[in-house]
mmCIF file of C-alpha atoms in Angstrom:
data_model
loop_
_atom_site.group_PDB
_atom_site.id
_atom_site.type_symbol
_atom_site.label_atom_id
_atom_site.label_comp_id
_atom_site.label_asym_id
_atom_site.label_seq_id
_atom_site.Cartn_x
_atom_site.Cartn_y
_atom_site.Cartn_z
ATOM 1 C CA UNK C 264 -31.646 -11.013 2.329
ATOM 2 C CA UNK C 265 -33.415 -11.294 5.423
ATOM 3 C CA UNK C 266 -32.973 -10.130 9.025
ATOM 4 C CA UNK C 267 -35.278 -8.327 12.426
ATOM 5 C CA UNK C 268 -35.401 -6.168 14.787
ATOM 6 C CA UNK C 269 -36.911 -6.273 18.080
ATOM 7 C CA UNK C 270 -37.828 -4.427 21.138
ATOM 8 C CA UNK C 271 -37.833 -6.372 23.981
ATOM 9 C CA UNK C 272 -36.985 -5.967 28.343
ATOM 10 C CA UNK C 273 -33.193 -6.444 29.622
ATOM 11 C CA UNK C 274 -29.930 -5.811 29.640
ATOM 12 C CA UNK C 275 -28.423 -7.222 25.685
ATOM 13 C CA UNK C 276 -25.389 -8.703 25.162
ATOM 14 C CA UNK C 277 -23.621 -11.450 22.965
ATOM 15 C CA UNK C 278 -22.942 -14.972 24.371
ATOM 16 C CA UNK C 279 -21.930 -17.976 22.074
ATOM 17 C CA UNK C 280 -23.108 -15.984 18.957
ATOM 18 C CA UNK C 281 -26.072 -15.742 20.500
ATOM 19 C CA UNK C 282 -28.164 -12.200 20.802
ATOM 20 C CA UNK C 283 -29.615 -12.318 24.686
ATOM 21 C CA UNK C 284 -31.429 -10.310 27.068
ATOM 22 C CA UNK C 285 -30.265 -10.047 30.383
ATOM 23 C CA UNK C 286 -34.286 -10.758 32.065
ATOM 24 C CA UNK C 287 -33.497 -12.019 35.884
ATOM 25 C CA UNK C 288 -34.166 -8.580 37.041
ATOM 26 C CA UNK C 289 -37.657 -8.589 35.786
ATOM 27 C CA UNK C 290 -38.613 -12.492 36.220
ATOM 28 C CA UNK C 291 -41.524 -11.814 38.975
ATOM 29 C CA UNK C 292 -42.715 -8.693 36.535
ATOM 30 C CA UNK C 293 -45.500 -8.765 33.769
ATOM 31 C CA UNK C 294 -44.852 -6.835 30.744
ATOM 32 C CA UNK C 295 -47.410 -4.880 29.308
ATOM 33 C CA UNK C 296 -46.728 -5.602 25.571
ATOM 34 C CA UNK C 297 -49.220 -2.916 23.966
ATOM 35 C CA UNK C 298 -48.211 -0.637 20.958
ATOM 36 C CA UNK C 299 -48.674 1.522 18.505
ATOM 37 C CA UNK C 300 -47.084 1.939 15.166
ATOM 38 C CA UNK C 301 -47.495 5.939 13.597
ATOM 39 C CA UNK C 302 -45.065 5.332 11.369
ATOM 40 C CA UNK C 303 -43.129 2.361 9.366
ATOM 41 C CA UNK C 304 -41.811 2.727 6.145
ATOM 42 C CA UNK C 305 -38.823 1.034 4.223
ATOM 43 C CA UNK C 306 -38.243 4.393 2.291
ATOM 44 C CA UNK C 307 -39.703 7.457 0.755
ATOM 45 C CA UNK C 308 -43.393 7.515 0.095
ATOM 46 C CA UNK C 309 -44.861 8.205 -3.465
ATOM 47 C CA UNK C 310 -49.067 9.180 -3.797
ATOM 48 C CA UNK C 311 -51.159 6.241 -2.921
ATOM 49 C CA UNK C 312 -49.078 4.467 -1.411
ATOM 50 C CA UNK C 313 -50.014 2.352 1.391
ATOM 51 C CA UNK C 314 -47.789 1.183 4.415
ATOM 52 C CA UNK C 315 -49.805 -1.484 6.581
ATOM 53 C CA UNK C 316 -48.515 -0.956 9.961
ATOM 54 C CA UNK C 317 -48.726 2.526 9.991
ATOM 55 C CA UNK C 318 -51.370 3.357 12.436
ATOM 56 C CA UNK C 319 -52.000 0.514 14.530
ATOM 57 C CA UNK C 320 -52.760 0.073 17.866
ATOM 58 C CA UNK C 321 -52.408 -3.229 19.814
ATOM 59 C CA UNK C 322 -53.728 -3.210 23.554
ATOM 60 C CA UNK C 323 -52.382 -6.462 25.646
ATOM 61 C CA UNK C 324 -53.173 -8.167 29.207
ATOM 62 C CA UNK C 325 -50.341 -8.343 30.524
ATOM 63 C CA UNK C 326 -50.989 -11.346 32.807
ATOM 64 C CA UNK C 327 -50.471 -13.005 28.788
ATOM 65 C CA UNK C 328 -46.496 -12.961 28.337
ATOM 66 C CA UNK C 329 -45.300 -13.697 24.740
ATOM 67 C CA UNK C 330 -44.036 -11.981 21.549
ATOM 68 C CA UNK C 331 -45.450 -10.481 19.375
ATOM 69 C CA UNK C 332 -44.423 -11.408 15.936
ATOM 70 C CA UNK C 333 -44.270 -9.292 12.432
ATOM 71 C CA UNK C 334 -43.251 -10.839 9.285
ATOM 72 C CA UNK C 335 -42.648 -8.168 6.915
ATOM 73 C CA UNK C 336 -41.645 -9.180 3.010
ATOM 74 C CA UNK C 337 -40.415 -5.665 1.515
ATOM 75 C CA UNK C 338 -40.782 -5.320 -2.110
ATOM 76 C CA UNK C 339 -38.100 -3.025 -4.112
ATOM 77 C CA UNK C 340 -40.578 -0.144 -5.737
ATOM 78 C CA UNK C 341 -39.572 2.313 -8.417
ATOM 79 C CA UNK C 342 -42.610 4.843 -9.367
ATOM 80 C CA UNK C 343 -42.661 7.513 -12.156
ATOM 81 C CA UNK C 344 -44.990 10.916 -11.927
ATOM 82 C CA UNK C 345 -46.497 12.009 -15.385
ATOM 83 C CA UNK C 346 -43.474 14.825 -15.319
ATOM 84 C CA UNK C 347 -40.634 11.964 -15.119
ATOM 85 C CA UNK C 348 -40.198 12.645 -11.245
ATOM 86 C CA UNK C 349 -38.625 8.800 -10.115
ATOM 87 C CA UNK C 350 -38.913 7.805 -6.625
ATOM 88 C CA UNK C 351 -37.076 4.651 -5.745
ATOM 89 C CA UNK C 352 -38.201 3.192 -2.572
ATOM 90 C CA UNK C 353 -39.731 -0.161 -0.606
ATOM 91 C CA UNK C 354 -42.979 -1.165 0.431
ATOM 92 C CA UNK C 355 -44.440 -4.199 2.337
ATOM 93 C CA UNK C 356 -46.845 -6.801 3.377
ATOM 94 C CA UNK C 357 -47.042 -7.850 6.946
ATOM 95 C CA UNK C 358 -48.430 -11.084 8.831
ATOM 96 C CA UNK C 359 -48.822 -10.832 12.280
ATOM 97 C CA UNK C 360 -48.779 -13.575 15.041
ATOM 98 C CA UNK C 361 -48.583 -13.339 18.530
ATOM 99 C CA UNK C 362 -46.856 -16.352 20.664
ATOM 100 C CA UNK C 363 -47.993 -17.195 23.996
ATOM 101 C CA UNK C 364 -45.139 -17.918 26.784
ATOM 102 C CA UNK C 365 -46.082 -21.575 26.462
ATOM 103 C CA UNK C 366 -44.609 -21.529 22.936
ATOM 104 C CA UNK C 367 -41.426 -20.234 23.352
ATOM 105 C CA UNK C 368 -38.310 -21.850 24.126
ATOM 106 C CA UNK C 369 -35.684 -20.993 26.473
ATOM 107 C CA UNK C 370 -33.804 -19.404 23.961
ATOM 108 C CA UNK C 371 -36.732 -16.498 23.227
ATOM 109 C CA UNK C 372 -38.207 -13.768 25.136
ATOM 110 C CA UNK C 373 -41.137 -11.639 25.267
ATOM 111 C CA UNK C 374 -41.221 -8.573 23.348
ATOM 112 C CA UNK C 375 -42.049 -7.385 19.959
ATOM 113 C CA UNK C 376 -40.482 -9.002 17.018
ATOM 114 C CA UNK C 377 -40.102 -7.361 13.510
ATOM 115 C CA UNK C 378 -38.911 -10.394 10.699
ATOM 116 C CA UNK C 379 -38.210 -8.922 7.313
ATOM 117 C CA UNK C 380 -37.138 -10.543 4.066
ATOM 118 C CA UNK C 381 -36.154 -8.776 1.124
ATOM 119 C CA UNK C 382 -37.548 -9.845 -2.606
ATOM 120 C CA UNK C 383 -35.694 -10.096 -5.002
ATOM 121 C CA UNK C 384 -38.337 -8.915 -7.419
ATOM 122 C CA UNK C 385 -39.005 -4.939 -7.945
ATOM 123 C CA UNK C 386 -42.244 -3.485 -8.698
ATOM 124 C CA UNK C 387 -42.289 -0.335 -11.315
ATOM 125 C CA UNK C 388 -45.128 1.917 -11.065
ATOM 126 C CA UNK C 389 -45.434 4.033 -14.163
ATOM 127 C CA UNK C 390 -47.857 7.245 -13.873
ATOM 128 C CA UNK C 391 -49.141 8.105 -17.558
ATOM 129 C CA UNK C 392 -51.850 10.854 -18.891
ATOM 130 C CA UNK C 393 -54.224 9.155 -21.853
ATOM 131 C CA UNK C 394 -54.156 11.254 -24.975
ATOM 132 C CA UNK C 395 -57.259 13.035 -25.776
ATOM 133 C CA UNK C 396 -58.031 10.578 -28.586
ATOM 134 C CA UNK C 397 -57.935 8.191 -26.380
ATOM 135 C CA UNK C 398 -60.795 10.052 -24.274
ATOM 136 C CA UNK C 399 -62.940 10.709 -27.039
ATOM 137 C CA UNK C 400 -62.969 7.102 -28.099
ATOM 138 C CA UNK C 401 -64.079 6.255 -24.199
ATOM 139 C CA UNK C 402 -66.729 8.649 -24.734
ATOM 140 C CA UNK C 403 -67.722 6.875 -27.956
ATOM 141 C CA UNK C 404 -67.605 3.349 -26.797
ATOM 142 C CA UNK C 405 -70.260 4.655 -23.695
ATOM 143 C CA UNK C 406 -72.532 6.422 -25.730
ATOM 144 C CA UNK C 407 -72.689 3.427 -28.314
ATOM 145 C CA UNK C 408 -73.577 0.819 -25.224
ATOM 146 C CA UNK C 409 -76.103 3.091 -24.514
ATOM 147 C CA UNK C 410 -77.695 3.313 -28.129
ATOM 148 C CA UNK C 411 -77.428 -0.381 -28.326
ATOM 149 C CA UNK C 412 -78.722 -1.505 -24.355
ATOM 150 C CA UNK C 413 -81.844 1.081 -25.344
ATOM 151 C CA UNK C 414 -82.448 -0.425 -28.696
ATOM 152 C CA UNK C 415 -82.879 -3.641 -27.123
ATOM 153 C CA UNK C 416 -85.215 -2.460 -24.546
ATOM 154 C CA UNK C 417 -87.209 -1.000 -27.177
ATOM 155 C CA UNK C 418 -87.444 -3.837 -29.250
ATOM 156 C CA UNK C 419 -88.277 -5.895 -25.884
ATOM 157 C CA UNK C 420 -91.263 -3.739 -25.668
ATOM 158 C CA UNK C 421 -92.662 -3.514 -28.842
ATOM 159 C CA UNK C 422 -92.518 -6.792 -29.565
ATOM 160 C CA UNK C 423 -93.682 -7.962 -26.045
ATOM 161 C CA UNK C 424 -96.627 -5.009 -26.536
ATOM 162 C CA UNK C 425 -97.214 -6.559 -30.138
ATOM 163 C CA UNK C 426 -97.446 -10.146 -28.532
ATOM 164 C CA UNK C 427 -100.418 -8.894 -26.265
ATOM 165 C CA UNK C 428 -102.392 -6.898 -28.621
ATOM 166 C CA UNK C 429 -102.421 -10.054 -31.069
ATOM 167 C CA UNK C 430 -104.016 -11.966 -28.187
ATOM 168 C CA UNK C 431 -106.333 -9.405 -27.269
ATOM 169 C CA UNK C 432 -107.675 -9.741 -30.969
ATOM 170 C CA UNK C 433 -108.388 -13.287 -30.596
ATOM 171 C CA UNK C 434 -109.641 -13.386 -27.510
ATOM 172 C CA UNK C 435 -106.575 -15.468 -25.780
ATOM 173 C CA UNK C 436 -105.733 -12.694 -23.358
ATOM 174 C CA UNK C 437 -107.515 -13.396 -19.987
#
């Protein structure tokens, strides 16, 4: 599954199965192509969650005509609170690419360009509490590495200490 949207100057309409913009009227114009994205989601948001585009700001010269191009894969996302709470929603990666007027055919047109495909794999996100044995045997693990990276400090030293004061004694030690 796969498909776009776009924004983009002129008057739409459908010739030969084609999607077209109507762009004679604006042919001696430069289009100022900057944007900003406060929101894009594909669905409810759960905690954490991160949605790429949200925030962005893209400044363009507009003597540089082209599209600007998003390819967005959106990823089917369950996630499950601690208290069995399910929200099913989307979330996405995004490439971006922008294509000078040089590049494009006659067929294209400057604008913004959103690509999206749809996997066909879904993510589950499971939230979970660790039991309190499970702490306590954390707990035990740190304070053991602890014991045992001292222990081998100490031993460092009083051997290394040991080392020295036999050389003292016979008179190697300059």
């Amino acid at each position: 599954h796969e498909g776009n949207f776009h924004f983009a100057p002129g008057r739409s309409y459908q010739e030969a199965g084609y999607h077209v913009h109507d762009l004679v009227p604006f042919e001696d114009l430069f289009f100022d192509l900057s944007h900003t994205i406060n929101k894009m989601s594909f669905g409810d948001v759960y905690p954490g969650m991160r949605n790429p585009l949200e925030g962005i700001h893209v400044t363009h010269d507009v003597k540089n005509i082209g599209q600007y191009q998003y390819y967005l894969k959106v990823v089917p996302t369950t996630y499950q609170d601690i208290y069995n709470r399910t929200i099913h929603t989307n979330q996405y990666s995004v490439t971006e690419h922008f294509k000078p007027a040089q590049y494009i055919s006659q067929k294209s047109m400057p604008g913004l360009f959103f690509y999206y495909d749809l996997s066909p794999i879904k993510v589950k996100y499971r939230e979970y509490r660790s039991s309190f044995l499970h702490f306590l045997t954390n707990v035990c693990a740190i304070v053991g590495g602890v014991f045992t990276v001292s222990g081998i400090i100490d031993a460092f030293v009083y051997h290394g200490q040991r080392v020295i004061q036999k050389k003292i004694e016979l008179g190697k030690f300059s």
